[in-house]
Amino acid sequence: MRRAATSYWIGFCVILALLVMAPVVLPEFWRRFVTEILIWGLLAMSSDILIGYTGMISFGHSAFFGLGMYGAAAAQMAVKPANLWLALLFGLAAAAVVAIFVAFFATRLRDIYFAITTLVFSQIFYVIIFTWTEVTGGENGLSFSRPALSIPGLFSIPFTTETLHWFVLAVVTISYLLLRRVTQSPFGMVLQAIRENEPRARAIGYSVERYKMVAVMLSGLFAGLAGILYAIQNKFAAPDFVFFLISGEVVIFNVMGGMGTLVGPIAGAAFFLLLREGLSRYFTEYYLIPVGIIFTAMVIFMPQGLLGFAKRRLNQ
């Protein structure tokens, strides 16, 4: 047990060191690409709290992600000069409000009914954002200036590609460690009990609806954090990121990487984005055909995802 833990932390430190060095050795395009992978990985990891640990498939994470983006954009446009910490505060608040709203109604349902309800809510928010042009900019979205990396009274430096990557890496790493602690806590054990056998968890006295609500709110909060990081990286918020197709991609990340692992969804996001980037260069507008074939093959032959497949091969 101790040996496995030691190996895990050694691997964690090696990967973290490689990610720290990435912006120093990679060209400009790949620097931004690796940063984007980290952001999408955080979004996938947040959804794994529901999909992998609680057994609740959510198609509403685009709403949390998009509202995080718009909350950050609103803060940057309302306050001059732009302030990073206000962007985080406004974005997290927007995502939290939406998560509470969705959790209150959706967690009363189970299985496919929960999934459909989250999809409906994401589409409601998409329509509101798309049509409320005076506030959200409609289909054009909102553009803003990127805030500086600053601590009041200590320092203030503008973001570069390198410093933005390191900031995103720090946020994603801290988020991973926090979520890992949550999943290994008694709370996380109850979520897994709900996933395995909800009627039995209810029968032994757990308030299943309350645990589900907290899981949705926690998941939505970290999804909103991913949206804030994406908005800061690209300096805009657009309604396309609230559309349910974003939620569908997040589910694909989880399936490809391995659900119920936290690391798996990040690996799935990296694999999918690299696959899409590589195939789009050769198949142009038809790249989704080979992507779909590969995804189908993985579901059939690697149902536990990349991480599960790797563990199985190492144990042989």
PDB file of C-alpha atoms in Angstrom:
ATOM      1  CA  MET A   1       0.000   0.000   0.000  1.00  0.00           C
ATOM      2  CA  ARG A   2       2.773   2.393   0.988  1.00  0.00           C
ATOM      3  CA  ARG A   3       4.762   1.430  -2.093  1.00  0.00           C
ATOM      4  CA  ALA A   4       1.779   2.187  -4.346  1.00  0.00           C
ATOM      5  CA  ALA A   5       1.309   5.579  -2.660  1.00  0.00           C
ATOM      6  CA  THR A   6       5.000   6.392  -3.096  1.00  0.00           C
ATOM      7  CA  SER A   7       4.856   5.470  -6.784  1.00  0.00           C
ATOM      8  CA  TYR A   8       1.750   7.606  -7.211  1.00  0.00           C
ATOM      9  CA  TRP A   9       3.349  10.727  -5.716  1.00  0.00           C
ATOM     10  CA  ILE A  10       6.563  10.206  -7.666  1.00  0.00           C
ATOM     11  CA  GLY A  11       4.521  10.014 -10.890  1.00  0.00           C
ATOM     12  CA  PHE A  12       2.518  13.062  -9.828  1.00  0.00           C
ATOM     13  CA  CYS A  13       5.680  15.115  -9.218  1.00  0.00           C
ATOM     14  CA  VAL A  14       7.238  14.025 -12.529  1.00  0.00           C
ATOM     15  CA  ILE A  15       4.153  14.992 -14.536  1.00  0.00           C
ATOM     16  CA  LEU A  16       3.864  18.280 -12.635  1.00  0.00           C
ATOM     17  CA  ALA A  17       7.522  19.074 -13.354  1.00  0.00           C
ATOM     18  CA  LEU A  18       7.011  18.352 -17.066  1.00  0.00           C
ATOM     19  CA  LEU A  19       3.979  20.649 -17.150  1.00  0.00           C
ATOM     20  CA  VAL A  20       5.950  23.388 -15.381  1.00  0.00           C
ATOM     21  CA  MET A  21       8.698  23.132 -18.009  1.00  0.00           C
ATOM     22  CA  ALA A  22       6.259  22.924 -20.959  1.00  0.00           C
ATOM     23  CA  PRO A  23       5.978  26.675 -21.748  1.00  0.00           C
ATOM     24  CA  VAL A  24       9.760  27.030 -21.655  1.00  0.00           C
ATOM     25  CA  VAL A  25      10.480  24.359 -24.275  1.00  0.00           C
ATOM     26  CA  LEU A  26       7.347  24.389 -26.464  1.00  0.00           C
ATOM     27  CA  PRO A  27       6.594  26.812 -29.330  1.00  0.00           C
ATOM     28  CA  GLU A  28       3.867  29.434 -28.931  1.00  0.00           C
ATOM     29  CA  PHE A  29       0.986  27.406 -30.384  1.00  0.00           C
ATOM     30  CA  TRP A  30       1.655  24.362 -28.208  1.00  0.00           C
ATOM     31  CA  ARG A  31       2.076  26.492 -25.097  1.00  0.00           C
ATOM     32  CA  ARG A  32      -1.469  27.766 -25.507  1.00  0.00           C
ATOM     33  CA  PHE A  33      -2.666  24.297 -26.440  1.00  0.00           C
ATOM     34  CA  VAL A  34      -1.274  22.679 -23.285  1.00  0.00           C
ATOM     35  CA  THR A  35      -2.829  25.454 -21.174  1.00  0.00           C
ATOM     36  CA  GLU A  36      -6.161  24.820 -22.869  1.00  0.00           C
ATOM     37  CA  ILE A  37      -5.868  21.086 -22.174  1.00  0.00           C
ATOM     38  CA  LEU A  38      -5.432  21.868 -18.476  1.00  0.00           C
ATOM     39  CA  ILE A  39      -8.572  24.030 -18.489  1.00  0.00           C
ATOM     40  CA  TRP A  40     -10.694  21.423 -20.260  1.00  0.00           C
ATOM     41  CA  GLY A  41      -9.196  18.817 -17.961  1.00  0.00           C
ATOM     42  CA  LEU A  42     -10.441  20.788 -14.953  1.00  0.00           C
ATOM     43  CA  LEU A  43     -13.921  20.919 -16.477  1.00  0.00           C
ATOM     44  CA  ALA A  44     -13.844  17.156 -17.131  1.00  0.00           C
ATOM     45  CA  MET A  45     -12.585  16.528 -13.600  1.00  0.00           C
ATOM     46  CA  SER A  46     -15.432  18.567 -12.143  1.00  0.00           C
ATOM     47  CA  SER A  47     -17.992  16.500 -14.045  1.00  0.00           C
ATOM     48  CA  ASP A  48     -16.344  13.285 -12.825  1.00  0.00           C
ATOM     49  CA  ILE A  49     -17.627  14.101  -9.328  1.00  0.00           C
ATOM     50  CA  LEU A  50     -21.110  13.454 -10.710  1.00  0.00           C
ATOM     51  CA  ILE A  51     -20.511  10.924 -13.482  1.00  0.00           C
ATOM     52  CA  GLY A  52     -17.758   8.807 -11.962  1.00  0.00           C
ATOM     53  CA  TYR A  53     -18.309   9.110  -8.221  1.00  0.00           C
ATOM     54  CA  THR A  54     -22.061   9.657  -7.843  1.00  0.00           C
ATOM     55  CA  GLY A  55     -23.323   7.861 -10.940  1.00  0.00           C
ATOM     56  CA  MET A  56     -25.218  10.906 -12.271  1.00  0.00           C
ATOM     57  CA  ILE A  57     -24.681  11.728 -15.942  1.00  0.00           C
ATOM     58  CA  SER A  58     -24.867  15.491 -16.386  1.00  0.00           C
ATOM     59  CA  PHE A  59     -25.403  17.348 -19.650  1.00  0.00           C
ATOM     60  CA  GLY A  60     -25.571  20.673 -17.831  1.00  0.00           C
ATOM     61  CA  HIS A  61     -21.906  21.408 -17.236  1.00  0.00           C
ATOM     62  CA  SER A  62     -21.859  23.782 -20.179  1.00  0.00           C
ATOM     63  CA  ALA A  63     -24.146  26.057 -18.126  1.00  0.00           C
ATOM     64  CA  PHE A  64     -21.732  26.142 -15.175  1.00  0.00           C
ATOM     65  CA  PHE A  65     -18.750  26.586 -17.490  1.00  0.00           C
ATOM     66  CA  GLY A  66     -20.423  29.312 -19.553  1.00  0.00           C
ATOM     67  CA  LEU A  67     -21.782  31.239 -16.565  1.00  0.00           C
ATOM     68  CA  GLY A  68     -18.313  31.194 -15.041  1.00  0.00           C
ATOM     69  CA  MET A  69     -17.050  32.771 -18.261  1.00  0.00           C
ATOM     70  CA  TYR A  70     -19.762  35.428 -18.304  1.00  0.00           C
ATOM     71  CA  GLY A  71     -19.323  36.219 -14.614  1.00  0.00           C
ATOM     72  CA  ALA A  72     -15.616  36.819 -15.181  1.00  0.00           C
ATOM     73  CA  ALA A  73     -16.335  38.909 -18.281  1.00  0.00           C
ATOM     74  CA  ALA A  74     -18.903  41.030 -16.407  1.00  0.00           C
ATOM     75  CA  ALA A  75     -16.383  41.754 -13.650  1.00  0.00           C
ATOM     76  CA  GLN A  76     -13.706  42.842 -16.130  1.00  0.00           C
ATOM     77  CA  MET A  77     -16.096  45.122 -18.020  1.00  0.00           C
ATOM     78  CA  ALA A  78     -17.582  46.686 -14.893  1.00  0.00           C
ATOM     79  CA  VAL A  79     -14.333  47.493 -13.082  1.00  0.00           C
ATOM     80  CA  LYS A  80     -11.392  49.439 -14.466  1.00  0.00           C
ATOM     81  CA  PRO A  81      -8.610  48.457 -14.422  1.00  0.00           C
ATOM     82  CA  ALA A  82      -9.415  44.768 -14.860  1.00  0.00           C
ATOM     83  CA  ASN A  83      -9.001  42.755 -11.676  1.00  0.00           C
ATOM     84  CA  LEU A  84      -8.171  39.029 -11.598  1.00  0.00           C
ATOM     85  CA  TRP A  85      -9.639  38.381  -8.162  1.00  0.00           C
ATOM     86  CA  LEU A  86     -12.938  40.069  -9.025  1.00  0.00           C
ATOM     87  CA  ALA A  87     -13.112  37.880 -12.123  1.00  0.00           C
ATOM     88  CA  LEU A  88     -12.702  34.809  -9.927  1.00  0.00           C
ATOM     89  CA  LEU A  89     -15.256  36.095  -7.411  1.00  0.00           C
ATOM     90  CA  PHE A  90     -17.926  37.037  -9.969  1.00  0.00           C
ATOM     91  CA  GLY A  91     -17.389  33.903 -12.058  1.00  0.00           C
ATOM     92  CA  LEU A  92     -17.587  31.548  -9.091  1.00  0.00           C
ATOM     93  CA  ALA A  93     -20.648  33.369  -7.762  1.00  0.00           C
ATOM     94  CA  ALA A  94     -22.444  33.060 -11.112  1.00  0.00           C
ATOM     95  CA  ALA A  95     -21.601  29.370 -11.393  1.00  0.00           C
ATOM     96  CA  ALA A  96     -22.617  28.751  -7.769  1.00  0.00           C
ATOM     97  CA  VAL A  97     -26.032  30.390  -8.212  1.00  0.00           C
ATOM     98  CA  VAL A  98     -26.740  28.310 -11.318  1.00  0.00           C
ATOM     99  CA  ALA A  99     -25.476  25.139  -9.597  1.00  0.00           C
ATOM    100  CA  ILE A 100     -27.775  25.700  -6.612  1.00  0.00           C
ATOM    101  CA  PHE A 101     -30.727  26.294  -8.939  1.00  0.00           C
ATOM    102  CA  VAL A 102     -30.016  23.166 -11.006  1.00  0.00           C
ATOM    103  CA  ALA A 103     -29.266  21.035  -7.934  1.00  0.00           C
ATOM    104  CA  PHE A 104     -32.531  21.965  -6.205  1.00  0.00           C
ATOM    105  CA  PHE A 105     -34.660  20.688  -9.083  1.00  0.00           C
ATOM    106  CA  ALA A 106     -32.564  18.089 -10.920  1.00  0.00           C
ATOM    107  CA  THR A 107     -31.466  15.990  -7.921  1.00  0.00           C
ATOM    108  CA  ARG A 108     -35.066  15.006  -7.264  1.00  0.00           C
ATOM    109  CA  LEU A 109     -34.790  12.816 -10.366  1.00  0.00           C
ATOM    110  CA  ARG A 110     -32.671   9.771 -11.208  1.00  0.00           C
ATOM    111  CA  ASP A 111     -30.849   8.189 -14.132  1.00  0.00           C
ATOM    112  CA  ILE A 112     -31.894   9.417 -17.589  1.00  0.00           C
ATOM    113  CA  TYR A 113     -34.405  11.854 -16.109  1.00  0.00           C
ATOM    114  CA  PHE A 114     -31.632  13.661 -14.254  1.00  0.00           C
ATOM    115  CA  ALA A 115     -29.505  13.797 -17.421  1.00  0.00           C
ATOM    116  CA  ILE A 116     -32.381  15.198 -19.498  1.00  0.00           C
ATOM    117  CA  THR A 117     -33.229  17.779 -16.831  1.00  0.00           C
ATOM    118  CA  THR A 118     -29.658  19.081 -16.723  1.00  0.00           C
ATOM    119  CA  LEU A 119     -29.655  19.276 -20.524  1.00  0.00           C
ATOM    120  CA  VAL A 120     -32.901  21.280 -20.460  1.00  0.00           C
ATOM    121  CA  PHE A 121     -31.480  23.710 -17.907  1.00  0.00           C
ATOM    122  CA  SER A 122     -28.318  24.223 -19.958  1.00  0.00           C
ATOM    123  CA  GLN A 123     -30.433  25.020 -23.008  1.00  0.00           C
ATOM    124  CA  ILE A 124     -32.574  27.457 -21.022  1.00  0.00           C
ATOM    125  CA  PHE A 125     -29.473  29.388 -19.986  1.00  0.00           C
ATOM    126  CA  TYR A 126     -28.129  29.209 -23.533  1.00  0.00           C
ATOM    127  CA  VAL A 127     -31.308  30.775 -24.937  1.00  0.00           C
ATOM    128  CA  ILE A 128     -31.282  33.490 -22.269  1.00  0.00           C
ATOM    129  CA  ILE A 129     -27.654  34.385 -22.987  1.00  0.00           C
ATOM    130  CA  PHE A 130     -28.109  34.206 -26.765  1.00  0.00           C
ATOM    131  CA  THR A 131     -31.179  36.465 -26.806  1.00  0.00           C
ATOM    132  CA  TRP A 132     -30.362  38.942 -23.994  1.00  0.00           C
ATOM    133  CA  THR A 133     -28.192  40.986 -26.317  1.00  0.00           C
ATOM    134  CA  GLU A 134     -28.113  44.163 -24.204  1.00  0.00           C
ATOM    135  CA  VAL A 135     -26.359  42.375 -21.346  1.00  0.00           C
ATOM    136  CA  THR A 136     -24.583  39.370 -22.858  1.00  0.00           C
ATOM    137  CA  GLY A 137     -23.763  40.670 -26.332  1.00  0.00           C
ATOM    138  CA  GLY A 138     -25.866  37.924 -27.907  1.00  0.00           C
ATOM    139  CA  GLU A 139     -24.110  35.779 -30.490  1.00  0.00           C
ATOM    140  CA  ASN A 140     -21.146  38.180 -30.523  1.00  0.00           C
ATOM    141  CA  GLY A 141     -20.409  37.526 -26.859  1.00  0.00           C
ATOM    142  CA  LEU A 142     -18.340  39.787 -24.618  1.00  0.00           C
ATOM    143  CA  SER A 143     -14.713  40.815 -25.102  1.00  0.00           C
ATOM    144  CA  PHE A 144     -12.542  42.311 -22.382  1.00  0.00           C
ATOM    145  CA  SER A 145      -8.965  43.081 -21.428  1.00  0.00           C
ATOM    146  CA  ARG A 146      -7.005  40.398 -19.659  1.00  0.00           C
ATOM    147  CA  PRO A 147      -6.351  41.310 -16.002  1.00  0.00           C
ATOM    148  CA  ALA A 148      -2.863  41.373 -14.547  1.00  0.00           C
ATOM    149  CA  LEU A 149      -1.532  38.762 -12.158  1.00  0.00           C
ATOM    150  CA  SER A 150      -1.413  40.774  -8.975  1.00  0.00           C
ATOM    151  CA  ILE A 151      -1.526  40.687  -5.214  1.00  0.00           C
ATOM    152  CA  PRO A 152      -2.580  44.120  -3.882  1.00  0.00           C
ATOM    153  CA  GLY A 153       0.292  45.872  -2.178  1.00  0.00           C
ATOM    154  CA  LEU A 154       2.885  43.319  -3.281  1.00  0.00           C
ATOM    155  CA  PHE A 155       3.178  43.047  -7.073  1.00  0.00           C
ATOM    156  CA  SER A 156       1.316  43.336 -10.360  1.00  0.00           C
ATOM    157  CA  ILE A 157       2.613  41.814 -13.580  1.00  0.00           C
ATOM    158  CA  PRO A 158       0.827  41.374 -16.917  1.00  0.00           C
ATOM    159  CA  PHE A 159       0.047  37.840 -17.997  1.00  0.00           C
ATOM    160  CA  THR A 160       2.288  36.348 -20.666  1.00  0.00           C
ATOM    161  CA  THR A 161       1.794  32.950 -22.291  1.00  0.00           C
ATOM    162  CA  GLU A 162       4.216  31.465 -19.756  1.00  0.00           C
ATOM    163  CA  THR A 163       2.846  33.096 -16.595  1.00  0.00           C
ATOM    164  CA  LEU A 164      -0.743  32.349 -17.636  1.00  0.00           C
ATOM    165  CA  HIS A 165       0.188  28.684 -18.114  1.00  0.00           C
ATOM    166  CA  TRP A 166       1.795  28.517 -14.669  1.00  0.00           C
ATOM    167  CA  PHE A 167      -1.190  30.244 -13.071  1.00  0.00           C
ATOM    168  CA  VAL A 168      -3.628  27.828 -14.735  1.00  0.00           C
ATOM    169  CA  LEU A 169      -1.412  24.881 -13.760  1.00  0.00           C
ATOM    170  CA  ALA A 170      -1.385  26.045 -10.136  1.00  0.00           C
ATOM    171  CA  VAL A 171      -5.179  26.411 -10.056  1.00  0.00           C
ATOM    172  CA  VAL A 172      -5.756  23.007 -11.706  1.00  0.00           C
ATOM    173  CA  THR A 173      -3.249  21.300  -9.394  1.00  0.00           C
ATOM    174  CA  ILE A 174      -4.835  22.770  -6.255  1.00  0.00           C
ATOM    175  CA  SER A 175      -8.298  21.862  -7.576  1.00  0.00           C
ATOM    176  CA  TYR A 176      -7.182  18.284  -8.220  1.00  0.00           C
ATOM    177  CA  LEU A 177      -5.726  17.905  -4.723  1.00  0.00           C
ATOM    178  CA  LEU A 178      -8.885  19.353  -3.154  1.00  0.00           C
ATOM    179  CA  LEU A 179     -11.197  17.098  -5.173  1.00  0.00           C
ATOM    180  CA  ARG A 180      -8.990  14.095  -4.459  1.00  0.00           C
ATOM    181  CA  ARG A 181      -9.314  14.811  -0.748  1.00  0.00           C
ATOM    182  CA  VAL A 182     -13.088  15.170  -1.117  1.00  0.00           C
ATOM    183  CA  THR A 183     -13.453  11.857  -2.958  1.00  0.00           C
ATOM    184  CA  GLN A 184     -11.400  10.046  -0.306  1.00  0.00           C
ATOM    185  CA  SER A 185     -13.329  11.599   2.592  1.00  0.00           C
ATOM    186  CA  PRO A 186     -16.440  10.068   4.239  1.00  0.00           C
ATOM    187  CA  PHE A 187     -18.501  12.377   2.017  1.00  0.00           C
ATOM    188  CA  GLY A 188     -16.863  10.879  -1.074  1.00  0.00           C
ATOM    189  CA  MET A 189     -17.458   7.368   0.224  1.00  0.00           C
ATOM    190  CA  VAL A 190     -21.180   8.139   0.579  1.00  0.00           C
ATOM    191  CA  LEU A 191     -21.277   9.432  -3.002  1.00  0.00           C
ATOM    192  CA  GLN A 192     -19.769   6.158  -4.196  1.00  0.00           C
ATOM    193  CA  ALA A 193     -22.303   4.242  -2.114  1.00  0.00           C
ATOM    194  CA  ILE A 194     -25.079   6.179  -3.861  1.00  0.00           C
ATOM    195  CA  ARG A 195     -23.513   5.296  -7.207  1.00  0.00           C
ATOM    196  CA  GLU A 196     -23.344   1.593  -6.390  1.00  0.00           C
ATOM    197  CA  ASN A 197     -26.752   1.184  -4.737  1.00  0.00           C
ATOM    198  CA  GLU A 198     -28.882   4.251  -4.079  1.00  0.00           C
ATOM    199  CA  PRO A 199     -31.832   2.426  -2.405  1.00  0.00           C
ATOM    200  CA  ARG A 200     -29.450   0.749   0.048  1.00  0.00           C
ATOM    201  CA  ALA A 201     -27.714   4.050   0.849  1.00  0.00           C
ATOM    202  CA  ARG A 202     -31.132   5.553   1.527  1.00  0.00           C
ATOM    203  CA  ALA A 203     -32.182   2.548   3.632  1.00  0.00           C
ATOM    204  CA  ILE A 204     -29.214   2.844   6.014  1.00  0.00           C
ATOM    205  CA  GLY A 205     -30.105   6.436   6.782  1.00  0.00           C
ATOM    206  CA  TYR A 206     -28.222   8.712   4.396  1.00  0.00           C
ATOM    207  CA  SER A 207     -30.067  11.738   3.050  1.00  0.00           C
ATOM    208  CA  VAL A 208     -29.391  10.874  -0.582  1.00  0.00           C
ATOM    209  CA  GLU A 209     -30.970  14.032  -2.045  1.00  0.00           C
ATOM    210  CA  ARG A 210     -28.845  16.243   0.207  1.00  0.00           C
ATOM    211  CA  TYR A 211     -25.637  14.482  -0.786  1.00  0.00           C
ATOM    212  CA  LYS A 212     -26.586  14.750  -4.455  1.00  0.00           C
ATOM    213  CA  MET A 213     -27.281  18.462  -4.111  1.00  0.00           C
ATOM    214  CA  VAL A 214     -23.881  19.088  -2.522  1.00  0.00           C
ATOM    215  CA  ALA A 215     -22.218  17.003  -5.256  1.00  0.00           C
ATOM    216  CA  VAL A 216     -23.908  19.041  -8.010  1.00  0.00           C
ATOM    217  CA  MET A 217     -22.989  22.331  -6.334  1.00  0.00           C
ATOM    218  CA  LEU A 218     -19.367  21.244  -5.819  1.00  0.00           C
ATOM    219  CA  SER A 219     -19.128  20.012  -9.393  1.00  0.00           C
ATOM    220  CA  GLY A 220     -20.700  23.201 -10.737  1.00  0.00           C
ATOM    221  CA  LEU A 221     -18.323  25.394  -8.743  1.00  0.00           C
ATOM    222  CA  PHE A 222     -15.213  23.789 -10.229  1.00  0.00           C
ATOM    223  CA  ALA A 223     -16.788  23.809 -13.696  1.00  0.00           C
ATOM    224  CA  GLY A 224     -17.325  27.550 -13.255  1.00  0.00           C
ATOM    225  CA  LEU A 225     -13.665  27.905 -12.237  1.00  0.00           C
ATOM    226  CA  ALA A 226     -12.671  26.230 -15.511  1.00  0.00           C
ATOM    227  CA  GLY A 227     -14.888  28.722 -17.360  1.00  0.00           C
ATOM    228  CA  ILE A 228     -13.161  31.648 -15.639  1.00  0.00           C
ATOM    229  CA  LEU A 229      -9.731  30.357 -16.655  1.00  0.00           C
ATOM    230  CA  TYR A 230     -10.871  29.858 -20.240  1.00  0.00           C
ATOM    231  CA  ALA A 231     -12.315  33.374 -20.374  1.00  0.00           C
ATOM    232  CA  ILE A 232      -9.081  34.872 -19.016  1.00  0.00           C
ATOM    233  CA  GLN A 233      -6.981  32.911 -21.501  1.00  0.00           C
ATOM    234  CA  ASN A 234      -9.053  33.936 -24.531  1.00  0.00           C
ATOM    235  CA  LYS A 235     -10.326  37.332 -23.280  1.00  0.00           C
ATOM    236  CA  PHE A 236     -13.933  36.690 -24.263  1.00  0.00           C
ATOM    237  CA  ALA A 237     -17.151  34.909 -23.333  1.00  0.00           C
ATOM    238  CA  ALA A 238     -19.496  33.513 -25.988  1.00  0.00           C
ATOM    239  CA  PRO A 239     -22.864  31.707 -25.900  1.00  0.00           C
ATOM    240  CA  ASP A 240     -21.406  28.738 -27.816  1.00  0.00           C
ATOM    241  CA  PHE A 241     -19.765  27.619 -24.571  1.00  0.00           C
ATOM    242  CA  VAL A 242     -23.149  27.359 -22.848  1.00  0.00           C
ATOM    243  CA  PHE A 243     -24.522  25.093 -25.592  1.00  0.00           C
ATOM    244  CA  PHE A 244     -25.115  21.473 -24.565  1.00  0.00           C
ATOM    245  CA  LEU A 245     -22.528  20.149 -27.053  1.00  0.00           C
ATOM    246  CA  ILE A 246     -19.843  21.302 -24.608  1.00  0.00           C
ATOM    247  CA  SER A 247     -21.422  19.048 -21.974  1.00  0.00           C
ATOM    248  CA  GLY A 248     -21.406  16.186 -24.465  1.00  0.00           C
ATOM    249  CA  GLU A 249     -17.681  16.635 -25.070  1.00  0.00           C
ATOM    250  CA  VAL A 250     -17.073  16.593 -21.322  1.00  0.00           C
ATOM    251  CA  VAL A 251     -18.858  13.238 -21.041  1.00  0.00           C
ATOM    252  CA  ILE A 252     -16.635  11.960 -23.878  1.00  0.00           C
ATOM    253  CA  PHE A 253     -13.533  13.119 -21.963  1.00  0.00           C
ATOM    254  CA  ASN A 254     -14.669  11.066 -18.960  1.00  0.00           C
ATOM    255  CA  VAL A 255     -15.432   7.954 -20.995  1.00  0.00           C
ATOM    256  CA  MET A 256     -12.151   8.114 -22.929  1.00  0.00           C
ATOM    257  CA  GLY A 257      -9.987   8.721 -19.872  1.00  0.00           C
ATOM    258  CA  GLY A 258     -11.712   6.600 -17.248  1.00  0.00           C
ATOM    259  CA  MET A 259     -14.567   7.592 -14.971  1.00  0.00           C
ATOM    260  CA  GLY A 260     -14.253   7.730 -11.199  1.00  0.00           C
ATOM    261  CA  THR A 261     -10.531   8.505 -11.197  1.00  0.00           C
ATOM    262  CA  LEU A 262     -10.156  12.335 -11.483  1.00  0.00           C
ATOM    263  CA  VAL A 263      -6.900  11.777 -13.412  1.00  0.00           C
ATOM    264  CA  GLY A 264      -8.712   9.853 -16.147  1.00  0.00           C
ATOM    265  CA  PRO A 265     -10.883  12.762 -17.323  1.00  0.00           C
ATOM    266  CA  ILE A 266      -7.790  14.976 -17.641  1.00  0.00           C
ATOM    267  CA  ALA A 267      -6.073  12.273 -19.695  1.00  0.00           C
ATOM    268  CA  GLY A 268      -9.251  11.869 -21.742  1.00  0.00           C
ATOM    269  CA  ALA A 269      -9.408  15.609 -22.429  1.00  0.00           C
ATOM    270  CA  ALA A 270      -5.759  15.646 -23.512  1.00  0.00           C
ATOM    271  CA  PHE A 271      -6.216  12.592 -25.764  1.00  0.00           C
ATOM    272  CA  PHE A 272      -9.407  13.902 -27.378  1.00  0.00           C
ATOM    273  CA  LEU A 273      -8.055  17.412 -28.016  1.00  0.00           C
ATOM    274  CA  LEU A 274      -4.776  16.104 -29.431  1.00  0.00           C
ATOM    275  CA  LEU A 275      -6.669  13.593 -31.566  1.00  0.00           C
ATOM    276  CA  ARG A 276      -9.020  16.276 -32.886  1.00  0.00           C
ATOM    277  CA  GLU A 277      -6.154  18.660 -33.582  1.00  0.00           C
ATOM    278  CA  GLY A 278      -4.129  16.033 -35.441  1.00  0.00           C
ATOM    279  CA  LEU A 279      -6.993  14.608 -37.507  1.00  0.00           C
ATOM    280  CA  SER A 280      -8.403  18.040 -38.414  1.00  0.00           C
ATOM    281  CA  ARG A 281      -5.120  18.840 -40.170  1.00  0.00           C
ATOM    282  CA  TYR A 282      -5.545  15.885 -42.521  1.00  0.00           C
ATOM    283  CA  PHE A 283      -9.307  15.429 -42.831  1.00  0.00           C
ATOM    284  CA  THR A 284     -10.306  19.146 -42.544  1.00  0.00           C
ATOM    285  CA  GLU A 285     -14.108  19.349 -42.181  1.00  0.00           C
ATOM    286  CA  TYR A 286     -14.484  15.542 -42.096  1.00  0.00           C
ATOM    287  CA  TYR A 287     -12.274  15.002 -39.047  1.00  0.00           C
ATOM    288  CA  LEU A 288     -15.246  14.072 -36.834  1.00  0.00           C
ATOM    289  CA  ILE A 289     -15.718  10.824 -38.785  1.00  0.00           C
ATOM    290  CA  PRO A 290     -12.400   9.237 -37.708  1.00  0.00           C
ATOM    291  CA  VAL A 291     -12.799  10.754 -34.234  1.00  0.00           C
ATOM    292  CA  GLY A 292     -16.190   9.063 -33.923  1.00  0.00           C
ATOM    293  CA  ILE A 293     -14.799   5.727 -35.142  1.00  0.00           C
ATOM    294  CA  ILE A 294     -11.947   5.850 -32.638  1.00  0.00           C
ATOM    295  CA  PHE A 295     -14.301   6.792 -29.797  1.00  0.00           C
ATOM    296  CA  THR A 296     -16.649   3.922 -30.668  1.00  0.00           C
ATOM    297  CA  ALA A 297     -13.734   1.471 -30.763  1.00  0.00           C
ATOM    298  CA  MET A 298     -12.557   2.685 -27.348  1.00  0.00           C
ATOM    299  CA  VAL A 299     -16.004   2.232 -25.833  1.00  0.00           C
ATOM    300  CA  ILE A 300     -16.139  -1.346 -27.169  1.00  0.00           C
ATOM    301  CA  PHE A 301     -12.570  -2.508 -26.515  1.00  0.00           C
ATOM    302  CA  MET A 302     -11.514  -0.171 -23.657  1.00  0.00           C
ATOM    303  CA  PRO A 303     -14.683   0.387 -21.610  1.00  0.00           C
ATOM    304  CA  GLN A 304     -12.673   1.458 -18.560  1.00  0.00           C
ATOM    305  CA  GLY A 305     -10.933   4.198 -20.517  1.00  0.00           C
ATOM    306  CA  LEU A 306      -7.262   4.946 -21.013  1.00  0.00           C
ATOM    307  CA  LEU A 307      -6.434   4.880 -17.310  1.00  0.00           C
ATOM    308  CA  GLY A 308      -8.233   1.588 -16.710  1.00  0.00           C
ATOM    309  CA  PHE A 309      -6.535   0.045 -19.747  1.00  0.00           C
ATOM    310  CA  ALA A 310      -3.113   1.220 -18.537  1.00  0.00           C
ATOM    311  CA  LYS A 311      -3.697  -0.211 -15.042  1.00  0.00           C
ATOM    312  CA  ARG A 312      -4.814  -3.536 -16.480  1.00  0.00           C
ATOM    313  CA  ARG A 313      -1.737  -3.777 -18.706  1.00  0.00           C
ATOM    314  CA  LEU A 314       0.609  -2.904 -15.832  1.00  0.00           C
ATOM    315  CA  ASN A 315      -0.960  -5.549 -13.602  1.00  0.00           C
ATOM    316  CA  GLN A 316      -0.528  -8.318 -16.169  1.00  0.00           C
TER     317      GLN A 316
END
